[in-house]
Amino acid sequence: MKVTFFSHSTCILEIHEKNLLVDPFFSENPSFDKKINFLKIIPKIDYILLTHAHYDHVCDVELLSRNFHNILVISNYEISNYFYKKGIKTYGINYGSFISFPFGKLKYTWAAHSSVFNDGTYGGNPGGFLLHTDEGNLYISGDTSVMYEMNLIPNFGKLNLSILPIGGRYTMDIEEAILASDFLKSEKILGVHYNTFEDIRIDQEQAKKRFFEKGKELILLEKGKTIYI
């Protein structure tokens, strides 16, 4: 499985030659160079996974759906229904069982956060995704505080990578993310949701040191960089 980080919480997962874009935040992202046409630097997108309705996770869904035909948006019922009414192909899920897709099995997971569109429309339950594939197992927590419910995730299978927010204020900070990784029994963490705005700025070297001291690896990628699991 190939994981490419772009900025904030935006990643692309490449699994079985399918590209899954997580929480697209390009056009309104203050840390993304506006001179760059992001549509020309990302591959063809097959699926979009949306964890919740805040603008810094959904703002480019409509633009992407116009440029990449046959994209399937996967999210909770309310978010899926919101974009379906705009003529976008969607697949609504909620907290429940694994659902099979061509790339693997996907489960929508609990997150302690909020979820509302910029126009005030309710965005349903915020969540994350647990992805099981024959190329590896991945947990995307979405925006969340640390939760005791994270202890349930390893019961479904060992994780090869967890994608966790680390910026604090709106989500977990470094120390809470370390605790979350303990609950998840996850030794390799890709940090997201930091440094995009001033109020979620972190000391990256100190963050990696704290994870290392706990016997874990915190991966902080530059824009457009890739890891394999």
CSV table of C-alpha atoms in Angstrom, one decimal:
chain,number,residue,atom,x,y,z
A,1,MET,CA,0.0,0.0,0.0
A,2,LYS,CA,1.3,3.4,-1.0
A,3,VAL,CA,0.5,6.4,1.2
A,4,THR,CA,1.2,9.9,-0.1
A,5,PHE,CA,0.7,13.0,2.1
A,6,PHE,CA,-0.2,16.4,0.7
A,7,SER,CA,-1.0,18.7,3.6
A,8,HIS,CA,-3.2,18.9,6.7
A,9,SER,CA,-5.2,15.6,6.7
A,10,THR,CA,-5.1,15.1,2.9
A,11,CYS,CA,-3.6,11.8,1.8
A,12,ILE,CA,-3.9,9.5,-1.2
A,13,LEU,CA,-3.8,5.7,-0.6
A,14,GLU,CA,-2.9,3.5,-3.6
A,15,ILE,CA,-4.3,0.0,-3.2
A,16,HIS,CA,-4.6,-2.5,-6.0
A,17,GLU,CA,-4.1,0.3,-8.6
A,18,LYS,CA,-7.1,2.2,-7.0
A,19,ASN,CA,-6.5,5.7,-5.6
A,20,LEU,CA,-8.3,6.7,-2.5
A,21,LEU,CA,-8.2,10.4,-1.6
A,22,VAL,CA,-8.8,11.2,2.1
A,23,ASP,CA,-10.3,14.5,3.2
A,24,PRO,CA,-9.3,16.8,0.2
A,25,PHE,CA,-8.2,20.2,1.3
A,26,PHE,CA,-6.3,22.0,-1.4
A,27,SER,CA,-7.9,25.2,-2.7
A,28,GLU,CA,-8.6,26.8,0.6
A,29,ASN,CA,-5.5,25.5,2.4
A,30,PRO,CA,-3.3,28.4,3.5
A,31,SER,CA,-0.2,26.2,3.5
A,32,PHE,CA,-0.7,25.1,-0.1
A,33,ASP,CA,0.8,27.1,-2.9
A,34,LYS,CA,-2.0,28.7,-4.8
A,35,LYS,CA,0.1,29.0,-8.0
A,36,ILE,CA,0.1,25.2,-8.2
A,37,ASN,CA,-2.8,23.5,-9.9
A,38,PHE,CA,-3.3,20.6,-7.6
A,39,LEU,CA,-5.4,18.8,-10.2
A,40,LYS,CA,-2.2,18.4,-12.2
A,41,ILE,CA,-0.1,16.9,-9.4
A,42,ILE,CA,-2.4,14.2,-8.1
A,43,PRO,CA,-3.2,11.0,-9.9
A,44,LYS,CA,-6.6,10.0,-11.1
A,45,ILE,CA,-8.9,9.5,-8.1
A,46,ASP,CA,-11.3,6.6,-7.8
A,47,TYR,CA,-12.6,7.1,-4.3
A,48,ILE,CA,-12.9,9.9,-1.8
A,49,LEU,CA,-13.1,9.1,1.9
A,50,LEU,CA,-14.5,11.9,4.1
A,51,THR,CA,-14.2,11.7,7.9
A,52,HIS,CA,-16.5,14.7,8.6
A,53,ALA,CA,-18.0,17.8,7.1
A,54,HIS,CA,-15.7,20.6,8.2
A,55,TYR,CA,-14.4,22.7,5.3
A,56,ASP,CA,-10.8,21.7,5.8
A,57,HIS,CA,-11.8,18.1,5.0
A,58,VAL,CA,-14.4,18.5,2.2
A,59,CYS,CA,-13.9,21.8,0.4
A,60,ASP,CA,-12.7,20.3,-2.9
A,61,VAL,CA,-15.1,17.4,-3.3
A,62,GLU,CA,-17.2,19.0,-6.0
A,63,LEU,CA,-14.3,20.3,-8.0
A,64,LEU,CA,-12.7,16.9,-7.9
A,65,SER,CA,-15.9,15.1,-9.0
A,66,ARG,CA,-16.1,17.4,-12.0
A,67,ASN,CA,-12.6,16.6,-13.1
A,68,PHE,CA,-12.4,12.9,-12.3
A,69,HIS,CA,-15.5,11.1,-13.6
A,70,ASN,CA,-16.9,8.1,-11.7
A,71,ILE,CA,-15.4,9.1,-8.4
A,72,LEU,CA,-17.3,7.4,-5.5
A,73,VAL,CA,-17.5,9.5,-2.3
A,74,ILE,CA,-17.7,7.3,0.8
A,75,SER,CA,-18.7,8.8,4.1
A,76,ASN,CA,-21.5,8.8,6.7
A,77,TYR,CA,-25.1,8.9,5.6
A,78,GLU,CA,-25.5,12.7,6.0
A,79,ILE,CA,-22.4,13.7,4.2
A,80,SER,CA,-23.1,11.2,1.4
A,81,ASN,CA,-26.6,12.5,1.1
A,82,TYR,CA,-25.4,16.1,0.9
A,83,PHE,CA,-23.1,15.4,-2.0
A,84,TYR,CA,-25.6,13.0,-3.7
A,85,LYS,CA,-28.1,16.0,-3.9
A,86,LYS,CA,-25.3,17.8,-5.9
A,87,GLY,CA,-25.2,15.0,-8.4
A,88,ILE,CA,-22.1,13.3,-7.0
A,89,LYS,CA,-21.9,9.5,-6.8
A,90,THR,CA,-21.8,8.5,-3.1
A,91,TYR,CA,-21.9,5.5,-0.8
A,92,GLY,CA,-23.3,6.2,2.7
A,93,ILE,CA,-22.2,4.2,5.7
A,94,ASN,CA,-22.3,4.6,9.5
A,95,TYR,CA,-20.9,2.9,12.6
A,96,GLY,CA,-21.4,-0.7,11.7
A,97,SER,CA,-19.8,-3.7,10.0
A,98,PHE,CA,-17.0,-3.8,7.5
A,99,ILE,CA,-18.1,-3.2,3.9
A,100,SER,CA,-16.3,-4.8,0.9
A,101,PHE,CA,-14.9,-2.7,-1.9
A,102,PRO,CA,-12.5,-3.6,-4.8
A,103,PHE,CA,-9.6,-2.2,-2.7
A,104,GLY,CA,-10.5,-4.1,0.5
A,105,LYS,CA,-12.8,-3.9,3.5
A,106,LEU,CA,-13.8,-0.6,5.1
A,107,LYS,CA,-15.3,0.2,8.4
A,108,TYR,CA,-16.5,3.6,9.7
A,109,THR,CA,-15.3,4.2,13.2
A,110,TRP,CA,-16.2,6.5,16.1
A,111,ALA,CA,-14.5,9.9,16.5
A,112,ALA,CA,-14.9,12.4,19.3
A,113,HIS,CA,-15.3,15.7,17.3
A,114,SER,CA,-18.1,17.7,15.5
A,115,SER,CA,-19.3,17.8,11.9
A,116,VAL,CA,-21.0,20.6,10.1
A,117,PHE,CA,-20.7,22.1,6.6
A,118,ASN,CA,-19.9,25.8,6.1
A,119,ASP,CA,-23.4,26.5,5.0
A,120,GLY,CA,-24.7,25.2,8.4
A,121,THR,CA,-25.9,21.8,7.2
A,122,TYR,CA,-25.5,19.1,9.8
A,123,GLY,CA,-22.7,16.7,8.8
A,124,GLY,CA,-23.8,13.6,10.8
A,125,ASN,CA,-21.5,11.7,13.1
A,126,PRO,CA,-17.8,12.5,12.7
A,127,GLY,CA,-15.7,9.4,12.2
A,128,GLY,CA,-12.7,7.7,10.9
A,129,PHE,CA,-12.0,4.6,8.8
A,130,LEU,CA,-10.5,1.2,9.5
A,131,LEU,CA,-9.2,-0.3,6.3
A,132,HIS,CA,-8.2,-4.0,5.9
A,133,THR,CA,-6.6,-5.1,2.7
A,134,ASP,CA,-4.2,-7.8,1.6
A,135,GLU,CA,-1.6,-5.1,1.3
A,136,GLY,CA,-1.9,-4.1,5.0
A,137,ASN,CA,-4.2,-2.7,7.6
A,138,LEU,CA,-4.6,1.0,8.1
A,139,TYR,CA,-6.5,3.1,10.7
A,140,ILE,CA,-7.5,6.7,9.8
A,141,SER,CA,-8.8,8.3,13.0
A,142,GLY,CA,-10.1,11.5,11.5
A,143,ASP,CA,-10.3,14.6,13.7
A,144,THR,CA,-10.7,13.3,17.3
A,145,SER,CA,-9.7,13.4,20.9
A,146,VAL,CA,-8.1,10.3,22.3
A,147,MET,CA,-10.9,7.8,23.1
A,148,TYR,CA,-11.1,4.6,25.2
A,149,GLU,CA,-13.0,3.1,22.3
A,150,MET,CA,-9.7,2.9,20.4
A,151,ASN,CA,-9.0,-0.2,22.4
A,152,LEU,CA,-11.5,-2.0,20.2
A,153,ILE,CA,-9.6,-1.4,16.9
A,154,PRO,CA,-6.8,-4.0,17.4
A,155,ASN,CA,-9.4,-6.7,18.0
A,156,PHE,CA,-10.2,-6.6,14.3
A,157,GLY,CA,-6.6,-7.2,13.2
A,158,LYS,CA,-3.1,-5.8,13.7
A,159,LEU,CA,-2.4,-2.4,12.2
A,160,ASN,CA,0.5,-1.6,9.9
A,161,LEU,CA,-0.1,2.1,10.2
A,162,SER,CA,-2.3,4.6,12.1
A,163,ILE,CA,-3.0,8.1,10.7
A,164,LEU,CA,-3.6,10.3,13.7
A,165,PRO,CA,-4.0,14.1,14.2
A,166,ILE,CA,-1.3,15.6,16.5
A,167,GLY,CA,-1.8,19.4,16.3
A,168,GLY,CA,-3.8,19.8,19.5
A,169,ARG,CA,-6.6,22.4,20.3
A,170,TYR,CA,-9.2,20.8,17.9
A,171,THR,CA,-7.9,17.3,18.1
A,172,MET,CA,-5.4,15.2,20.0
A,173,ASP,CA,-2.0,16.7,20.8
A,174,ILE,CA,1.3,14.7,20.8
A,175,GLU,CA,0.9,13.2,24.3
A,176,GLU,CA,-2.7,12.2,23.6
A,177,ALA,CA,-1.7,10.7,20.2
A,178,ILE,CA,0.9,8.6,22.0
A,179,LEU,CA,-1.8,7.3,24.4
A,180,ALA,CA,-4.0,6.6,21.4
A,181,SER,CA,-1.3,4.6,19.8
A,182,ASP,CA,-1.0,2.5,23.0
A,183,PHE,CA,-4.7,1.8,22.8
A,184,LEU,CA,-4.4,0.9,19.1
A,185,LYS,CA,-1.3,-1.2,19.7
A,186,SER,CA,0.2,0.7,16.8
A,187,GLU,CA,3.9,1.3,16.6
A,188,LYS,CA,4.0,3.3,13.3
A,189,ILE,CA,2.1,6.5,13.2
A,190,LEU,CA,1.7,9.0,10.4
A,191,GLY,CA,1.0,12.4,12.0
A,192,VAL,CA,-1.5,14.8,10.3
A,193,HIS,CA,-3.6,17.9,11.1
A,194,TYR,CA,-0.7,20.1,12.3
A,195,ASN,CA,1.1,23.3,11.2
A,196,THR,CA,-1.6,24.2,8.7
A,197,PHE,CA,-2.7,27.0,10.9
A,198,GLU,CA,-0.8,28.9,13.7
A,199,ASP,CA,-3.0,27.5,16.4
A,200,ILE,CA,-2.0,23.9,15.6
A,201,ARG,CA,1.7,24.5,15.2
A,202,ILE,CA,4.0,21.9,16.7
A,203,ASP,CA,7.8,21.3,17.2
A,204,GLN,CA,8.3,18.4,14.8
A,205,GLU,CA,11.6,17.2,16.1
A,206,GLN,CA,10.3,17.2,19.7
A,207,ALA,CA,7.2,15.3,18.6
A,208,LYS,CA,9.3,12.6,16.9
A,209,LYS,CA,11.5,12.4,20.0
A,210,ARG,CA,8.5,11.9,22.3
A,211,PHE,CA,7.2,9.0,20.2
A,212,PHE,CA,10.7,7.5,19.9
A,213,GLU,CA,11.0,7.6,23.7
A,214,LYS,CA,7.8,5.5,23.9
A,215,GLY,CA,9.2,2.9,21.4
A,216,LYS,CA,7.1,4.2,18.5
A,217,GLU,CA,7.9,5.8,15.1
A,218,LEU,CA,6.2,9.1,14.3
A,219,ILE,CA,6.3,9.8,10.5
A,220,LEU,CA,6.0,13.4,9.4
A,221,LEU,CA,6.0,13.7,5.7
A,222,GLU,CA,6.8,16.7,3.5
A,223,LYS,CA,4.1,17.7,0.9
A,224,GLY,CA,3.9,15.1,-1.8
A,225,LYS,CA,6.1,12.6,-0.1
A,226,THR,CA,5.3,8.9,0.1
A,227,ILE,CA,5.6,5.9,2.4
A,228,TYR,CA,4.9,2.2,1.7
A,229,ILE,CA,3.4,-0.2,4.2
